[in-house]
Coordinates of N, CA and C in Angstrom, one line a residue:
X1 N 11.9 20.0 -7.5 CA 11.2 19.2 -6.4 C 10.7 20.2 -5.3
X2 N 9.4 19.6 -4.6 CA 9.1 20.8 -3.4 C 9.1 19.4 -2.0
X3 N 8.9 19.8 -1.2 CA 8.4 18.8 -0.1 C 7.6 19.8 0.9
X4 N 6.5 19.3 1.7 CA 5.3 19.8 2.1 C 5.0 18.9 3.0
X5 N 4.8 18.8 4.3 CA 4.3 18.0 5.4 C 5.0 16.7 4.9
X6 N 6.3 16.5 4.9 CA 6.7 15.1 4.6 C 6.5 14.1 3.5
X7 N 5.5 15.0 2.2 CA 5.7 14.6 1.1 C 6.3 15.4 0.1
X8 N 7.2 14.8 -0.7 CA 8.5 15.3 -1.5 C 7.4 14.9 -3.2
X9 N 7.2 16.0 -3.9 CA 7.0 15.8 -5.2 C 7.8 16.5 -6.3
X10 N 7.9 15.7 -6.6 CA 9.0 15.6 -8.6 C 8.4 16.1 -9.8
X11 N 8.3 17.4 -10.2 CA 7.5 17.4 -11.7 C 8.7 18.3 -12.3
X12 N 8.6 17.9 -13.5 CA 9.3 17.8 -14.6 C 8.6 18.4 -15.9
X13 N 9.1 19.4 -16.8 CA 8.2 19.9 -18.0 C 9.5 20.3 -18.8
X14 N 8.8 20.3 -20.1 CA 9.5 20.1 -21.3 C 8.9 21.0 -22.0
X15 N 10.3 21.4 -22.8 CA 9.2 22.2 -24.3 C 8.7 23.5 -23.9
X16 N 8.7 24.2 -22.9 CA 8.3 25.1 -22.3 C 9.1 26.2 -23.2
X17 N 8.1 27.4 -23.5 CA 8.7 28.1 -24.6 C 9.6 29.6 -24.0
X18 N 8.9 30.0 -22.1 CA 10.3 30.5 -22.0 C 10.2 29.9 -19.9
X19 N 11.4 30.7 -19.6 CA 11.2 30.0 -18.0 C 10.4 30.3 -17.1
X20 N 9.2 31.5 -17.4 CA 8.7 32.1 -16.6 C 7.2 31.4 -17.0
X21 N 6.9 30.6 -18.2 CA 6.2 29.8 -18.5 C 6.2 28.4 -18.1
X22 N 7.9 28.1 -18.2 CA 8.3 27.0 -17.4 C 7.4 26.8 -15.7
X23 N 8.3 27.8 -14.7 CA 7.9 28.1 -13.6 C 6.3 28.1 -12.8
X24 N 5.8 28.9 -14.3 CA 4.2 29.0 -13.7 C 3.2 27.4 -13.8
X25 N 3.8 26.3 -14.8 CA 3.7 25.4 -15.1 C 3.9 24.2 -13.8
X26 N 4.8 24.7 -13.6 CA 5.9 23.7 -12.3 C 4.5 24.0 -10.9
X27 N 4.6 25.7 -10.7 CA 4.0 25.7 -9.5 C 2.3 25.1 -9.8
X28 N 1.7 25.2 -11.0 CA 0.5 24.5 -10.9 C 0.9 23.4 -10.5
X29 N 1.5 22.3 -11.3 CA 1.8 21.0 -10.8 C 1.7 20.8 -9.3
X30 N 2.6 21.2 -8.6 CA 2.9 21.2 -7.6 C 1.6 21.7 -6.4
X31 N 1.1 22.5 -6.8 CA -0.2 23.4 -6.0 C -1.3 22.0 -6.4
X32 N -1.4 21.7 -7.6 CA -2.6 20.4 -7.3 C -1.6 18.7 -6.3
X33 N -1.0 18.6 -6.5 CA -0.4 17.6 -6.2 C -0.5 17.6 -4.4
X34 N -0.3 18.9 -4.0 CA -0.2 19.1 -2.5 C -1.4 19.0 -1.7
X35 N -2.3 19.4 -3.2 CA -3.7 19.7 -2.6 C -4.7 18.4 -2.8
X36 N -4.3 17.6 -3.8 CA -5.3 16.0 -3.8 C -4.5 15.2 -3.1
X37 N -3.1 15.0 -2.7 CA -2.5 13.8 -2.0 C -1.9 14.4 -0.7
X38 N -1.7 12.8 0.3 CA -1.0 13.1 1.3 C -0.3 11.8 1.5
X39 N 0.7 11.7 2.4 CA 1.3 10.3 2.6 C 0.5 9.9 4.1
X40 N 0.7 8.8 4.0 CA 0.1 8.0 5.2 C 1.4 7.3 5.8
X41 N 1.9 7.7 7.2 CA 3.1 7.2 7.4 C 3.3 5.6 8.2
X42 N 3.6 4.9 7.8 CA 3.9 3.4 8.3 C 5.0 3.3 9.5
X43 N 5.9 3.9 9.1 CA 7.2 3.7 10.0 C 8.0 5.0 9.5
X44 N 9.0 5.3 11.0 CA 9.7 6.1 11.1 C 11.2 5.5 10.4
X45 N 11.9 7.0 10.1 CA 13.5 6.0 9.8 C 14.2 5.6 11.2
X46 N 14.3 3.8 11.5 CA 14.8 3.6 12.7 C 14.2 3.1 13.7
X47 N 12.7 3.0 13.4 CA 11.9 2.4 13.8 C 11.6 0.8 13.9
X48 N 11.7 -0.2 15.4 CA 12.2 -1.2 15.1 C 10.4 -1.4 14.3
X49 N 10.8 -2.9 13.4 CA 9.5 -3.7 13.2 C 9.2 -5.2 13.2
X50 N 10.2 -5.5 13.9 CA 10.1 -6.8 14.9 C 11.6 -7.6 15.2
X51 N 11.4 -9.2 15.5 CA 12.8 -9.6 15.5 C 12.8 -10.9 14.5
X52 N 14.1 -10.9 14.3 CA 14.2 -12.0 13.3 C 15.3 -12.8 14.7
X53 N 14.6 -14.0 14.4 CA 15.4 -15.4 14.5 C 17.0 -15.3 14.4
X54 N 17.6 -16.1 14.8 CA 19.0 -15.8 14.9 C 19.9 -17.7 14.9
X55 N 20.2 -17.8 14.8 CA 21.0 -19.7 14.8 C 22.1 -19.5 14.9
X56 N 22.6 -19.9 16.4 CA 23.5 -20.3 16.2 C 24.4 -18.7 16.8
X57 N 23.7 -18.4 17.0 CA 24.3 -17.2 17.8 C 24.4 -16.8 19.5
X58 N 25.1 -15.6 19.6 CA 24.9 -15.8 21.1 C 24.0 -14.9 21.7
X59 N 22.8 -14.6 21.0 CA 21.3 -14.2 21.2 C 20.8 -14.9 20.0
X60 N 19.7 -14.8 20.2 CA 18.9 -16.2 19.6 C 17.8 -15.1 18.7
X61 N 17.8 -13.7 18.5 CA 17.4 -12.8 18.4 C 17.5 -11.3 17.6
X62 N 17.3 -10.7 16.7 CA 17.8 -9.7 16.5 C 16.6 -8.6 16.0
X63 N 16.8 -7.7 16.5 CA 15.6 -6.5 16.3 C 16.2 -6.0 14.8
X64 N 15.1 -6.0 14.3 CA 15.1 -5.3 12.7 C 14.6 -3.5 12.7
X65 N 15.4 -3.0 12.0 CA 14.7 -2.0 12.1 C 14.8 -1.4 10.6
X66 N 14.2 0.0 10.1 CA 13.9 0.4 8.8 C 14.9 1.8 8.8
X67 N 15.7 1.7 7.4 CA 16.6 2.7 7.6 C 15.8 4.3 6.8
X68 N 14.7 4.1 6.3 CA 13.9 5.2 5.5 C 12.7 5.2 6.4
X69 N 12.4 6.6 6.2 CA 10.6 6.4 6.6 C 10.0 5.7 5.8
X70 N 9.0 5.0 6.0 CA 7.9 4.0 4.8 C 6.6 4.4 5.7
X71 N 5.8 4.7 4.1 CA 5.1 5.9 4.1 C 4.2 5.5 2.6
X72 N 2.8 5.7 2.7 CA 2.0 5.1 1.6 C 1.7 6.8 1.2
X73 N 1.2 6.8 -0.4 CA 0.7 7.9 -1.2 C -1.0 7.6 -1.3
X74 N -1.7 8.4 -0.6 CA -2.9 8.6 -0.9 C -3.9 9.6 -1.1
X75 N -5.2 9.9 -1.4 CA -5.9 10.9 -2.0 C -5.9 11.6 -0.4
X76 N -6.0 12.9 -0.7 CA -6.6 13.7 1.0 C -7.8 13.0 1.0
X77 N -8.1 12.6 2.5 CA -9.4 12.0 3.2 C -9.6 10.6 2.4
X78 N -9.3 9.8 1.5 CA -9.3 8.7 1.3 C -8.5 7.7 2.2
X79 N -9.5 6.8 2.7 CA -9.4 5.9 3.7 C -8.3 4.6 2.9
X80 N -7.6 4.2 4.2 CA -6.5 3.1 3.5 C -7.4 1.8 3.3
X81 N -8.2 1.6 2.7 CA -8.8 -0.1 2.6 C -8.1 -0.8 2.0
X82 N -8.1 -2.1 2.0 CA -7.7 -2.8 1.1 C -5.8 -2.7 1.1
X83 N -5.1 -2.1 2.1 CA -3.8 -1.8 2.0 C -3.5 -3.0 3.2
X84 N -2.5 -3.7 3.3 CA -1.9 -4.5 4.2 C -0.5 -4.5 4.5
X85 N 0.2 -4.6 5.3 CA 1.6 -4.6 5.4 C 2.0 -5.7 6.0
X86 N 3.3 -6.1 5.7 CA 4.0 -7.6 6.9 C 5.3 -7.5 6.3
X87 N 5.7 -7.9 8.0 CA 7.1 -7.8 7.7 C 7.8 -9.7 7.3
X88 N 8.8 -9.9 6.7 CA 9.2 -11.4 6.8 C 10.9 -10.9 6.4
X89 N 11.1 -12.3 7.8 CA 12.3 -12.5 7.8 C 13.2 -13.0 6.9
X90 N 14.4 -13.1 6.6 CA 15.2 -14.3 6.5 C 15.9 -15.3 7.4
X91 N 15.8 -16.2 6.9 CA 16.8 -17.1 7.7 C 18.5 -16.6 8.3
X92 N 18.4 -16.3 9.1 CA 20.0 -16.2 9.5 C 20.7 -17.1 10.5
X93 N 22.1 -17.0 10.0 CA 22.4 -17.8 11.1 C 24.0 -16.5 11.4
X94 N 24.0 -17.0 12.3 CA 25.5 -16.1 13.0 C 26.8 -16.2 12.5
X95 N 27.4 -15.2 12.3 CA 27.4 -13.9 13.0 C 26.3 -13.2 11.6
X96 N 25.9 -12.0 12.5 CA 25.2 -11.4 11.4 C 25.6 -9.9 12.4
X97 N 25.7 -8.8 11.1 CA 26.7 -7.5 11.5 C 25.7 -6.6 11.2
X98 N 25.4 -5.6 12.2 CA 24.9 -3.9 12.5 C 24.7 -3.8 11.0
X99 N 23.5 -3.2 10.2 CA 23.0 -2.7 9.6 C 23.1 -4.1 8.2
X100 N 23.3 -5.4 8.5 CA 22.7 -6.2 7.3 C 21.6 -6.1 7.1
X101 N 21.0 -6.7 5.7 CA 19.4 -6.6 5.6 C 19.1 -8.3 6.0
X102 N 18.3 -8.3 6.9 CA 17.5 -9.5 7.5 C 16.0 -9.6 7.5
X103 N 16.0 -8.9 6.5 CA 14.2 -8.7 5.7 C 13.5 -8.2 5.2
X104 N 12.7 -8.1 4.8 CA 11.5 -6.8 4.4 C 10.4 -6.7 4.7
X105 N 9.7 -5.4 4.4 CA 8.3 -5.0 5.1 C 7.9 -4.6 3.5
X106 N 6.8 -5.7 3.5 CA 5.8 -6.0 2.0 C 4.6 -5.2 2.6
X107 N 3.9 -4.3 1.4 CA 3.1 -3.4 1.3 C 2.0 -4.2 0.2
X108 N 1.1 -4.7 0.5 CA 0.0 -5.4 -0.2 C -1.2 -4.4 -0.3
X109 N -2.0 -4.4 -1.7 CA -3.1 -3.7 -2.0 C -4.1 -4.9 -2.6
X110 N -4.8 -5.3 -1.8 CA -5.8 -6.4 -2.3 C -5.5 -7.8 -2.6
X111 N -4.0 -8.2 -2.2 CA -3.7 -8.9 -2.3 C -2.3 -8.9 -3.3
X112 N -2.0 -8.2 -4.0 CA -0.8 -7.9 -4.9 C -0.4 -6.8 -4.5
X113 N 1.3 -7.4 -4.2 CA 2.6 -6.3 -3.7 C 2.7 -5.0 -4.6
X114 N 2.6 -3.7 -3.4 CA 3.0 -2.7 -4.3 C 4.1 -2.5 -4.1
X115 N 4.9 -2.8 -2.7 CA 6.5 -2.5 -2.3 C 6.8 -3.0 -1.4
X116 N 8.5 -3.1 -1.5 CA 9.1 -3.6 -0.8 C 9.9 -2.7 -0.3
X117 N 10.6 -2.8 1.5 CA 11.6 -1.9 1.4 C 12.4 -3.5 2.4
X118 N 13.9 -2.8 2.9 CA 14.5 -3.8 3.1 C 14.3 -3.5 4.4
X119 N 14.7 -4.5 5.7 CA 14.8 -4.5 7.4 C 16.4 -4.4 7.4
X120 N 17.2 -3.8 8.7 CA 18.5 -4.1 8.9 C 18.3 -4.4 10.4
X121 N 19.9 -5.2 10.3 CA 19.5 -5.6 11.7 C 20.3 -4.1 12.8
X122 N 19.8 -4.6 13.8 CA 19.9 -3.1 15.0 C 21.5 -3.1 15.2
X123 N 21.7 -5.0 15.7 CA 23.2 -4.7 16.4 C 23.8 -5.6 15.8
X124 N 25.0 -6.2 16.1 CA 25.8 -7.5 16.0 C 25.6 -8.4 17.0
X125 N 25.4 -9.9 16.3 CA 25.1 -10.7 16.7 C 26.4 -11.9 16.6
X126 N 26.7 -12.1 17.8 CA 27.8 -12.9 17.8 C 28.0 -13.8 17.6
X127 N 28.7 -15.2 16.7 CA 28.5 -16.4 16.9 C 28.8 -16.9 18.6
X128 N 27.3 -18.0 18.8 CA 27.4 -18.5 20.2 C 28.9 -19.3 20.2
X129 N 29.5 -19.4 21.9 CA 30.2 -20.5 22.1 C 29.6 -21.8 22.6
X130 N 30.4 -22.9 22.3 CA 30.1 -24.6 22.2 C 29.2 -24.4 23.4
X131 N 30.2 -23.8 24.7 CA 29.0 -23.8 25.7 C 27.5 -23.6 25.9
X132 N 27.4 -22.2 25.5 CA 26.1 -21.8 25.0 C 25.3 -22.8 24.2
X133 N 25.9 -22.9 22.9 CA 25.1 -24.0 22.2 C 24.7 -25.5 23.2
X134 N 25.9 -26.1 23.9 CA 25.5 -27.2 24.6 C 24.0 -26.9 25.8
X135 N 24.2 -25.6 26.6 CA 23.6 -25.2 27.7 C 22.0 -25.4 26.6
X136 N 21.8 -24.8 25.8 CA 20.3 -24.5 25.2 C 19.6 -25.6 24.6
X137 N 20.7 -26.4 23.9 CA 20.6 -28.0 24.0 C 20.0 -28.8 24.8
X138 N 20.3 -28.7 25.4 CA 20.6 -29.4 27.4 C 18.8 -28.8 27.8
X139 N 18.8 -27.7 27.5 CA 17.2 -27.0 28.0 C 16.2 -27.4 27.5
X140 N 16.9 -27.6 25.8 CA 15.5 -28.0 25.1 C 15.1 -29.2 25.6
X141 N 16.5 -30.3 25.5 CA 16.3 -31.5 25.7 C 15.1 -31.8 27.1
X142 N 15.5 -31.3 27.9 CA 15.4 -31.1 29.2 C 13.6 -30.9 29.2
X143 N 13.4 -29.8 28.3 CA 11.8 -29.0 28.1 C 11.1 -30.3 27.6
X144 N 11.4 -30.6 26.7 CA 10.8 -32.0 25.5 C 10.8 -32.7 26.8
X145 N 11.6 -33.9 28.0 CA 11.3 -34.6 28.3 C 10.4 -34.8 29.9
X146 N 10.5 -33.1 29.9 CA 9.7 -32.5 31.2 C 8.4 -32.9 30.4
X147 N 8.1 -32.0 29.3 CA 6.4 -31.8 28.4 C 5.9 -34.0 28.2
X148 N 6.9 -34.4 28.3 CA 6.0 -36.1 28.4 C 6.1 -36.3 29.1
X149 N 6.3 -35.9 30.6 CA 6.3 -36.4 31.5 C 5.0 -36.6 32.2
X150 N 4.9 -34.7 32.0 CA 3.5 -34.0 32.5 C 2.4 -34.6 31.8

């Protein structure tokens, strides 16, 4: 393996008749590989990429974040067209605990997924108390019969 401005390439040879044939083999590999591709980076490791929803907790809220860099492979100077990203939640409800996965960030090329990686959540989220739950209750109710009033 070599890695080079934050892309890491793998070549592998066989059959090679001695190691110094092996070697000279490897570094071509590796010399074109460096030289036609580069990564395009999306996200850092740790990087939040939004919040997921929460029920029933005592934040209503949790920041997702990515435990790897996510990072696309592309030609040098080839433009990203046709690449899309989104992140989607899941449904959670509380407690939900420091580093669960509460989603992923889909990498779309024209419309069909090339990858998935998973979201974790940032912190712990507590299950809310009855109070809490009643108090937000009481708000919503409250919002809904202010909004027909007006």
């Amino acid at each position: 393996t070599a890695k080079k401005d934050g892309m890491r390439v793998i070549a592998v040879i066989f059959g090679a008749p001695t190691s110094k044939e092996r070697n000279r083999q490897i570094a071509k590999m590796f010399d074109y590989a460096f030289a036609q591709f580069e990564t395009a980076p999306l996200y850092k490791s740790g990087d939040p990429v939004g919040e997921a929803r929460v029920t029933k907790g005592a934040k209503t809220k949790v920041t997702a974040v990515v435990h790897e860099p996510i990072a696309l492979l592309k030609r040098k100077g080839e433009e990203l067209k046709g690449y899309e990203h989104e992140v989607h939640f899941l449904k959670l409800q509380a407690p939900v605990k420091k580093g669960e996965v509460v989603g992923a960030v889909i990498v779309k090329k024209e419309g069909k997924v090339i990858k998935k990686w998973n979201v974790y959540a940032k912190e712990d989220i507590q299950p809310a108390t009855w109070w809490t739950l009643f108090k937000r209750t009481f708000g919503q109710i409250t919002k809904i019969n202010k909004a027909k009033i007006d």
